[in-house]
PDB file of C-alpha atoms in Angstrom:
ATOM      1  CA  MET L 708      82.664  32.704  29.519  1.00 45.00           C
ATOM      2  CA  ALA L 709      79.327  34.585  29.794  1.00 47.00           C
ATOM      3  CA  THR L 710      77.378  31.389  30.324  1.00 49.00           C
ATOM      4  CA  SER L 711      79.747  30.118  33.042  1.00 53.00           C
ATOM      5  CA  ARG L 712      79.162  33.125  35.343  1.00 57.00           C
ATOM      6  CA  PRO L 713      75.453  32.384  36.015  1.00 56.00           C
ATOM      7  CA  HIS L 714      76.372  28.753  36.699  1.00 54.00           C
ATOM      8  CA  ARG L 715      79.029  29.845  39.161  1.00 58.00           C
ATOM      9  CA  LEU L 716      76.595  32.227  40.850  1.00 49.00           C
ATOM     10  CA  VAL L 717      73.951  29.536  41.168  1.00 49.00           C
ATOM     11  CA  GLY L 718      76.570  27.122  42.431  1.00 52.00           C
ATOM     12  CA  PHE L 719      77.681  29.573  45.095  1.00 52.00           C
ATOM     13  CA  LEU L 720      74.112  30.317  46.184  1.00 46.00           C
ATOM     14  CA  GLU L 721      73.480  26.580  46.578  1.00 53.00           C
ATOM     15  CA  SER L 722      76.819  25.872  48.251  1.00 62.00           C
ATOM     16  CA  ARG L 723      77.137  24.704  51.829  1.00 62.00           C
ATOM     17  CA  LYS L 724      79.206  27.754  52.729  1.00 61.00           C
ATOM     18  CA  ASN L 725      76.528  30.195  51.563  1.00 57.00           C
ATOM     19  CA  LEU L 726      73.666  28.237  53.124  1.00 60.00           C
ATOM     20  CA  THR L 727      75.454  27.904  56.467  1.00 66.00           C
ATOM     21  CA  GLY L 728      76.564  31.544  56.376  1.00 59.00           C
ATOM     22  CA  SER L 729      73.036  32.654  55.530  1.00 68.00           C
ATOM     23  CA  ALA L 730      71.630  30.667  58.441  1.00 66.00           C
ATOM     24  CA  CYS L 731      74.122  32.301  60.815  1.00 63.00           C
ATOM     25  CA  GLY L 732      73.454  35.710  59.279  1.00 61.00           C
ATOM     26  CA  LEU L 733      69.728  35.147  59.817  1.00 68.00           C
ATOM     27  CA  ALA L 734      70.497  34.501  63.469  1.00 64.00           C
ATOM     28  CA  GLY L 735      72.230  37.907  63.485  1.00 59.00           C
ATOM     29  CA  VAL L 736      69.083  39.506  62.075  1.00 63.00           C
ATOM     30  CA  VAL L 737      67.079  37.903  64.872  1.00 65.00           C
ATOM     31  CA  LEU L 738      69.524  39.327  67.413  1.00 56.00           C
ATOM     32  CA  THR L 739      69.117  42.733  65.779  1.00 62.00           C
ATOM     33  CA  LEU L 740      65.330  42.573  65.950  1.00 58.00           C
ATOM     34  CA  THR L 741      65.484  41.639  69.619  1.00 64.00           C
ATOM     35  CA  GLY L 742      67.799  44.568  70.280  1.00 59.00           C
ATOM     36  CA  LEU L 743      70.760  42.430  71.387  1.00 60.00           C
ATOM     37  CA  ALA L 744      72.995  43.437  68.477  1.00 55.00           C
ATOM     38  CA  GLY L 745      72.821  47.149  69.239  1.00 58.00           C
ATOM     39  CA  PRO L 746      73.971  49.786  66.781  1.00 65.00           C
ATOM     40  CA  TYR L 747      76.629  47.445  65.387  1.00 56.00           C
ATOM     41  CA  TRP L 748      74.093  45.030  63.927  1.00 57.00           C
ATOM     42  CA  PRO L 749      75.578  45.160  60.377  1.00 67.00           C
ATOM     43  CA  VAL L 750      78.915  44.008  61.772  1.00 61.00           C
ATOM     44  CA  VAL L 751      77.206  41.291  63.812  1.00 58.00           C
ATOM     45  CA  VAL L 752      75.224  39.987  60.821  1.00 60.00           C
ATOM     46  CA  ALA L 753      78.248  40.066  58.512  1.00 69.00           C
ATOM     47  CA  GLY L 754      80.452  38.475  61.157  1.00 68.00           C
ATOM     48  CA  LEU L 755      78.004  35.658  61.802  1.00 61.00           C
ATOM     49  CA  TYR L 756      77.628  35.069  58.065  1.00 67.00           C
ATOM     50  CA  GLY L 757      81.401  34.905  57.613  1.00 68.00           C
ATOM     51  CA  ALA L 758      81.810  32.620  60.633  1.00 65.00           C
ATOM     52  CA  GLY L 759      79.149  30.273  59.287  1.00 62.00           C
ATOM     53  CA  ALA L 760      80.753  30.217  55.844  1.00 60.00           C
ATOM     54  CA  LEU L 761      84.119  29.343  57.384  1.00 60.00           C
ATOM     55  CA  LEU L 762      82.677  26.600  59.578  1.00 60.00           C
ATOM     56  CA  ALA L 763      80.735  24.947  56.749  1.00 58.00           C
ATOM     57  CA  PRO L 764      82.318  21.753  55.396  1.00 60.00           C
ATOM     58  CA  PRO L 765      83.987  22.200  52.008  1.00 61.00           C
ATOM     59  CA  GLU L 766      82.233  21.150  48.848  1.00 61.00           C
ATOM     60  CA  ARG L 767      83.220  17.653  47.742  1.00 63.00           C
ATOM     61  CA  PRO L 768      82.929  16.812  44.058  1.00 67.00           C
ATOM     62  CA  ALA L 769      81.296  13.463  43.383  1.00 67.00           C
ATOM     63  CA  PRO L 770      83.798  10.714  42.479  1.00 68.00           C
ATOM     64  CA  PRO L 771      83.590   9.290  38.951  1.00 68.00           C
ATOM     65  CA  ASP L 772      81.050   6.533  38.539  1.00 65.00           C
ATOM     66  CA  PHE L 773      83.113   3.641  37.173  1.00 64.00           C
ATOM     67  CA  PRO L 774      81.407   0.347  36.306  1.00 65.00           C
ATOM     68  CA  ASP L 775      81.640  -2.282  39.019  1.00 72.00           C
ATOM     69  CA  PRO L 776      83.618  -5.509  38.379  1.00 70.00           C
ATOM     70  CA  SER L 777      80.513  -7.512  37.448  1.00 77.00           C
ATOM     71  CA  ALA L 778      79.599  -4.940  34.789  1.00 83.00           C
ATOM     72  CA  GLN L 779      83.172  -4.978  33.475  1.00 87.00           C
ATOM     73  CA  LEU L 780      83.053  -8.773  33.304  1.00 88.00           C
ATOM     74  CA  GLU L 781      79.809  -8.654  31.339  1.00 90.00           C
ATOM     75  CA  GLU L 782      81.415  -6.266  28.837  1.00 92.00           C
ATOM     76  CA  VAL L 783      84.415  -8.566  28.422  1.00 93.00           C
ATOM     77  CA  ARG L 784      82.069 -11.527  27.962  1.00 93.00           C
ATOM     78  CA  GLY L 785      80.277  -9.666  25.178  1.00 94.00           C
ATOM     79  CA  ASP L 786      83.587  -8.778  23.523  1.00 95.00           C
ATOM     80  CA  PHE L 787      84.651 -12.422  23.767  1.00 96.00           C
ATOM     81  CA  GLY L 788      81.537 -13.431  21.852  1.00 95.00           C
ATOM     82  CA  ARG L 789      82.419 -10.960  19.110  1.00 96.00           C
ATOM     83  CA  LEU L 790      85.994 -12.262  19.078  1.00 95.00           C
ATOM     84  CA  ARG L 791      84.798 -15.826  18.547  1.00 95.00           C
ATOM     85  CA  GLY L 792      82.659 -14.667  15.655  1.00 95.00           C
ATOM     86  CA  TYR L 793      85.711 -13.016  14.100  1.00 95.00           C
ATOM     87  CA  LEU L 794      87.887 -16.093  14.620  1.00 94.00           C
ATOM     88  CA  ALA L 795      85.289 -18.330  12.971  1.00 93.00           C
ATOM     89  CA  ASP L 796      85.838 -16.434   9.709  1.00 93.00           C
ATOM     90  CA  VAL L 797      89.644 -16.734   9.761  1.00 93.00           C
ATOM     91  CA  GLU L 798      91.402 -19.669   8.123  1.00 92.00           C
ATOM     92  CA  LEU L 799      94.335 -20.906  10.227  1.00 93.00           C
ATOM     93  CA  PRO L 800      96.759 -23.825   9.868  1.00 93.00           C
ATOM     94  CA  PRO L 801      95.792 -26.946  11.864  1.00 93.00           C
ATOM     95  CA  ALA L 802      98.497 -26.513  14.530  1.00 94.00           C
ATOM     96  CA  ALA L 803      97.585 -22.890  15.165  1.00 94.00           C
ATOM     97  CA  GLU L 804      93.894 -23.767  15.064  1.00 94.00           C
ATOM     98  CA  GLU L 805      94.440 -26.368  17.776  1.00 95.00           C
ATOM     99  CA  ARG L 806      96.357 -23.966  20.003  1.00 95.00           C
ATOM    100  CA  LEU L 807      93.770 -21.264  19.476  1.00 96.00           C
ATOM    101  CA  ALA L 808      90.975 -23.667  20.392  1.00 95.00           C
ATOM    102  CA  GLY L 809      92.765 -24.536  23.636  1.00 95.00           C
ATOM    103  CA  LEU L 810      93.230 -20.862  24.495  1.00 96.00           C
ATOM    104  CA  THR L 811      89.671 -19.804  23.699  1.00 96.00           C
ATOM    105  CA  GLY L 812      88.337 -22.821  25.583  1.00 95.00           C
ATOM    106  CA  LEU L 813      90.240 -21.734  28.680  1.00 95.00           C
ATOM    107  CA  LEU L 814      89.061 -18.137  28.324  1.00 95.00           C
ATOM    108  CA  ALA L 815      85.488 -19.360  27.845  1.00 95.00           C
ATOM    109  CA  GLY L 816      85.754 -21.340  31.076  1.00 93.00           C
ATOM    110  CA  LEU L 817      86.952 -18.288  32.984  1.00 93.00           C
ATOM    111  CA  LEU L 818      84.170 -16.112  31.563  1.00 93.00           C
ATOM    112  CA  GLU L 819      81.373 -18.655  31.909  1.00 90.00           C
ATOM    113  CA  PRO L 820      78.578 -17.150  34.061  1.00 87.00           C
ATOM    114  CA  GLY L 821      78.672 -18.626  37.540  1.00 86.00           C
ATOM    115  CA  TRP L 822      80.907 -18.784  40.569  1.00 84.00           C
ATOM    116  CA  VAL L 823      84.141 -19.034  38.536  1.00 84.00           C
ATOM    117  CA  ALA L 824      83.392 -15.732  36.823  1.00 84.00           C
ATOM    118  CA  GLU L 825      82.559 -14.248  40.228  1.00 86.00           C
ATOM    119  CA  VAL L 826      86.011 -15.217  41.463  1.00 88.00           C
ATOM    120  CA  LEU L 827      87.532 -13.632  38.347  1.00 89.00           C
ATOM    121  CA  ALA L 828      85.495 -10.444  38.821  1.00 86.00           C
ATOM    122  CA  ALA L 829      86.884 -10.136  42.349  1.00 87.00           C
ATOM    123  CA  ASP L 830      90.462 -10.234  40.989  1.00 88.00           C
ATOM    124  CA  PRO L 831      91.203  -6.899  39.235  1.00 89.00           C
ATOM    125  CA  GLU L 832      94.532  -8.083  37.801  1.00 91.00           C
ATOM    126  CA  GLY L 833      92.994 -11.295  36.508  1.00 91.00           C
ATOM    127  CA  LEU L 834      90.062  -9.472  34.954  1.00 92.00           C
ATOM    128  CA  HIS L 835      92.481  -7.056  33.284  1.00 93.00           C
ATOM    129  CA  ALA L 836      94.544  -9.959  31.921  1.00 94.00           C
ATOM    130  CA  VAL L 837      91.498 -11.664  30.420  1.00 95.00           C
ATOM    131  CA  SER L 838      90.235  -8.370  29.004  1.00 95.00           C
ATOM    132  CA  ARG L 839      93.620  -7.685  27.413  1.00 96.00           C
ATOM    133  CA  ALA L 840      93.754 -11.166  25.888  1.00 96.00           C
ATOM    134  CA  VAL L 841      90.247 -10.878  24.446  1.00 96.00           C
ATOM    135  CA  ARG L 842      90.384  -7.302  23.242  1.00 95.00           C
ATOM    136  CA  GLN L 843      94.015  -6.965  22.212  1.00 96.00           C
ATOM    137  CA  ASP L 844      96.362  -9.950  22.286  1.00 96.00           C
ATOM    138  CA  VAL L 845      94.356 -12.638  20.460  1.00 97.00           C
ATOM    139  CA  PRO L 846      92.897 -10.428  17.695  1.00 96.00           C
ATOM    140  CA  GLU L 847      96.274  -8.750  17.175  1.00 96.00           C
ATOM    141  CA  ALA L 848      98.065 -12.106  16.876  1.00 96.00           C
ATOM    142  CA  VAL L 849      95.553 -13.472  14.371  1.00 96.00           C
ATOM    143  CA  ASP L 850      95.329 -10.278  12.320  1.00 95.00           C
ATOM    144  CA  ALA L 851      99.125  -9.978  12.152  1.00 94.00           C
ATOM    145  CA  TYR L 852      99.272 -13.561  10.892  1.00 93.00           C
ATOM    146  CA  VAL L 853      96.690 -12.897   8.168  1.00 92.00           C
ATOM    147  CA  ARG L 854      98.516  -9.782   6.982  1.00 91.00           C
ATOM    148  CA  THR L 855     101.976 -11.337   7.066  1.00 91.00           C
ATOM    149  CA  ARG L 856     100.785 -14.483   5.280  1.00 86.00           C
ATOM    150  CA  TRP L 857      99.726 -12.395   2.282  1.00 81.00           C
ATOM    151  CA  TRP L 858     103.145 -10.738   2.045  1.00 77.00           C
ATOM    152  CA  THR L 859     104.918 -14.085   2.463  1.00 75.00           C
ATOM    153  CA  ARG L 860     103.145 -15.398  -0.602  1.00 73.00           C
ATOM    154  CA  LEU L 861     104.659 -12.524  -2.594  1.00 68.00           C
ATOM    155  CA  THR L 862     108.143 -13.023  -1.159  1.00 72.00           C
ATOM    156  CA  PRO L 863     108.568 -16.719  -0.266  1.00 69.00           C
ATOM    157  CA  GLY L 864     111.569 -17.970   1.658  1.00 65.00           C
ATOM    158  CA  GLN L 865     110.917 -15.994   4.842  1.00 73.00           C
ATOM    159  CA  GLU L 866     110.121 -17.511   8.220  1.00 76.00           C
ATOM    160  CA  PRO L 867     106.534 -18.822   8.004  1.00 84.00           C
ATOM    161  CA  PRO L 868     104.085 -16.519   9.807  1.00 88.00           C
ATOM    162  CA  GLU L 869     102.298 -19.480  11.373  1.00 91.00           C
ATOM    163  CA  ALA L 870     105.424 -20.173  13.443  1.00 92.00           C
ATOM    164  CA  HIS L 871     105.066 -16.773  15.123  1.00 94.00           C
ATOM    165  CA  LEU L 872     101.331 -17.261  15.548  1.00 95.00           C
ATOM    166  CA  GLU L 873     101.818 -20.630  17.235  1.00 95.00           C
ATOM    167  CA  ARG L 874     104.392 -19.194  19.638  1.00 96.00           C
ATOM    168  CA  GLN L 875     102.151 -16.251  20.451  1.00 96.00           C
ATOM    169  CA  LEU L 876      99.174 -18.495  21.131  1.00 96.00           C
ATOM    170  CA  ALA L 877     101.322 -20.759  23.299  1.00 96.00           C
ATOM    171  CA  LEU L 878     102.455 -17.762  25.358  1.00 97.00           C
ATOM    172  CA  LEU L 879      98.889 -16.520  25.750  1.00 97.00           C
ATOM    173  CA  ARG L 880      97.752 -19.994  26.757  1.00 96.00           C
ATOM    174  CA  GLY L 881     100.503 -20.062  29.379  1.00 95.00           C
ATOM    175  CA  GLU L 882      99.339 -16.708  30.790  1.00 95.00           C
ATOM    176  CA  ALA L 883      95.742 -17.927  30.971  1.00 95.00           C
ATOM    177  CA  GLU L 884      96.809 -21.161  32.678  1.00 95.00           C
ATOM    178  CA  ARG L 885      98.829 -19.257  35.272  1.00 95.00           C
ATOM    179  CA  LEU L 886      95.822 -17.055  35.944  1.00 94.00           C
ATOM    180  CA  ALA L 887      93.591 -20.100  36.383  1.00 92.00           C
ATOM    181  CA  ASP L 888      96.173 -21.634  38.735  1.00 93.00           C
ATOM    182  CA  ARG L 889      96.288 -18.442  40.794  1.00 91.00           C
ATOM    183  CA  LEU L 890      92.515 -18.289  41.103  1.00 89.00           C
ATOM    184  CA  ARG L 891      92.424 -21.961  42.034  1.00 90.00           C
ATOM    185  CA  ASP L 892      95.107 -21.420  44.689  1.00 89.00           C
ATOM    186  CA  ALA L 893      93.075 -18.547  46.138  1.00 85.00           C
ATOM    187  CA  GLU L 894      90.074 -20.847  46.489  1.00 87.00           C
ATOM    188  CA  ALA L 895      92.268 -23.546  48.032  1.00 90.00           C
ATOM    189  CA  ARG L 896      93.602 -21.081  50.599  1.00 88.00           C
ATOM    190  CA  ARG L 897      90.047 -20.072  51.386  1.00 86.00           C
ATOM    191  CA  GLN L 898      89.134 -23.700  51.977  1.00 89.00           C
ATOM    192  CA  GLU L 899      92.182 -24.243  54.186  1.00 91.00           C
ATOM    193  CA  SER L 900      91.369 -21.122  56.196  1.00 92.00           C
ATOM    194  CA  HIS L 901      87.862 -22.398  56.838  1.00 92.00           C
ATOM    195  CA  THR L 902      89.276 -25.749  57.968  1.00 92.00           C
ATOM    196  CA  ARG L 903      91.604 -24.027  60.441  1.00 90.00           C
ATOM    197  CA  TYR L 904      88.744 -21.873  61.687  1.00 88.00           C
ATOM    198  CA  LEU L 905      86.588 -24.934  62.362  1.00 90.00           C
ATOM    199  CA  GLU L 906      89.499 -26.737  64.044  1.00 89.00           C
ATOM    200  CA  ASP L 907      90.210 -23.765  66.309  1.00 88.00           C
ATOM    201  CA  ARG L 908      86.540 -23.413  67.152  1.00 88.00           C
ATOM    202  CA  SER L 909      86.234 -27.085  68.080  1.00 87.00           C
ATOM    203  CA  GLU L 910      89.120 -26.759  70.530  1.00 81.00           C
ATOM    204  CA  HIS L 911      87.360 -24.092  72.609  1.00 71.00           C
TER     205      HIS L 911
END
């Protein structure tokens, strides 16, 4: 508490209200020295200071500095590289391996540096979906399979864990494909809009 008081005092002294009020109060001192304020100069100086403090714009705290979409995309790309390193050390059944390869190939295409990634970076929902798949959904699906497979070996007869893994990977692949379709449709609409613009311009 003791250390916060000096900070508050310094903050007030540097505030817009105090600086504006001080400037107006200084004008009151000038009026006093020129004899225009008369015997009521303390009231004039205090009044001008208060008026200046009231007229000063309020202090505005700086908004949080969040990373821009391109920086977020670069972070996701780095996490995707770490995910691929993790997946390379996991042994999966052939069917699940094939589905995983299709999913990671699609994610790699979306994250590949270039204009496609720029389109993804401009789509907050799409970038969130890819980030969630890379950082949560895929590693969780694979890790759950590895853990469950060990228990299944102790208690055989249960539903094979690879069946769940294959379904999960198929669902994630479907989400990634729908995202790619949506981004493609956005580019197609952009192309169509440019065609209409050129057609309208040629008619005038």
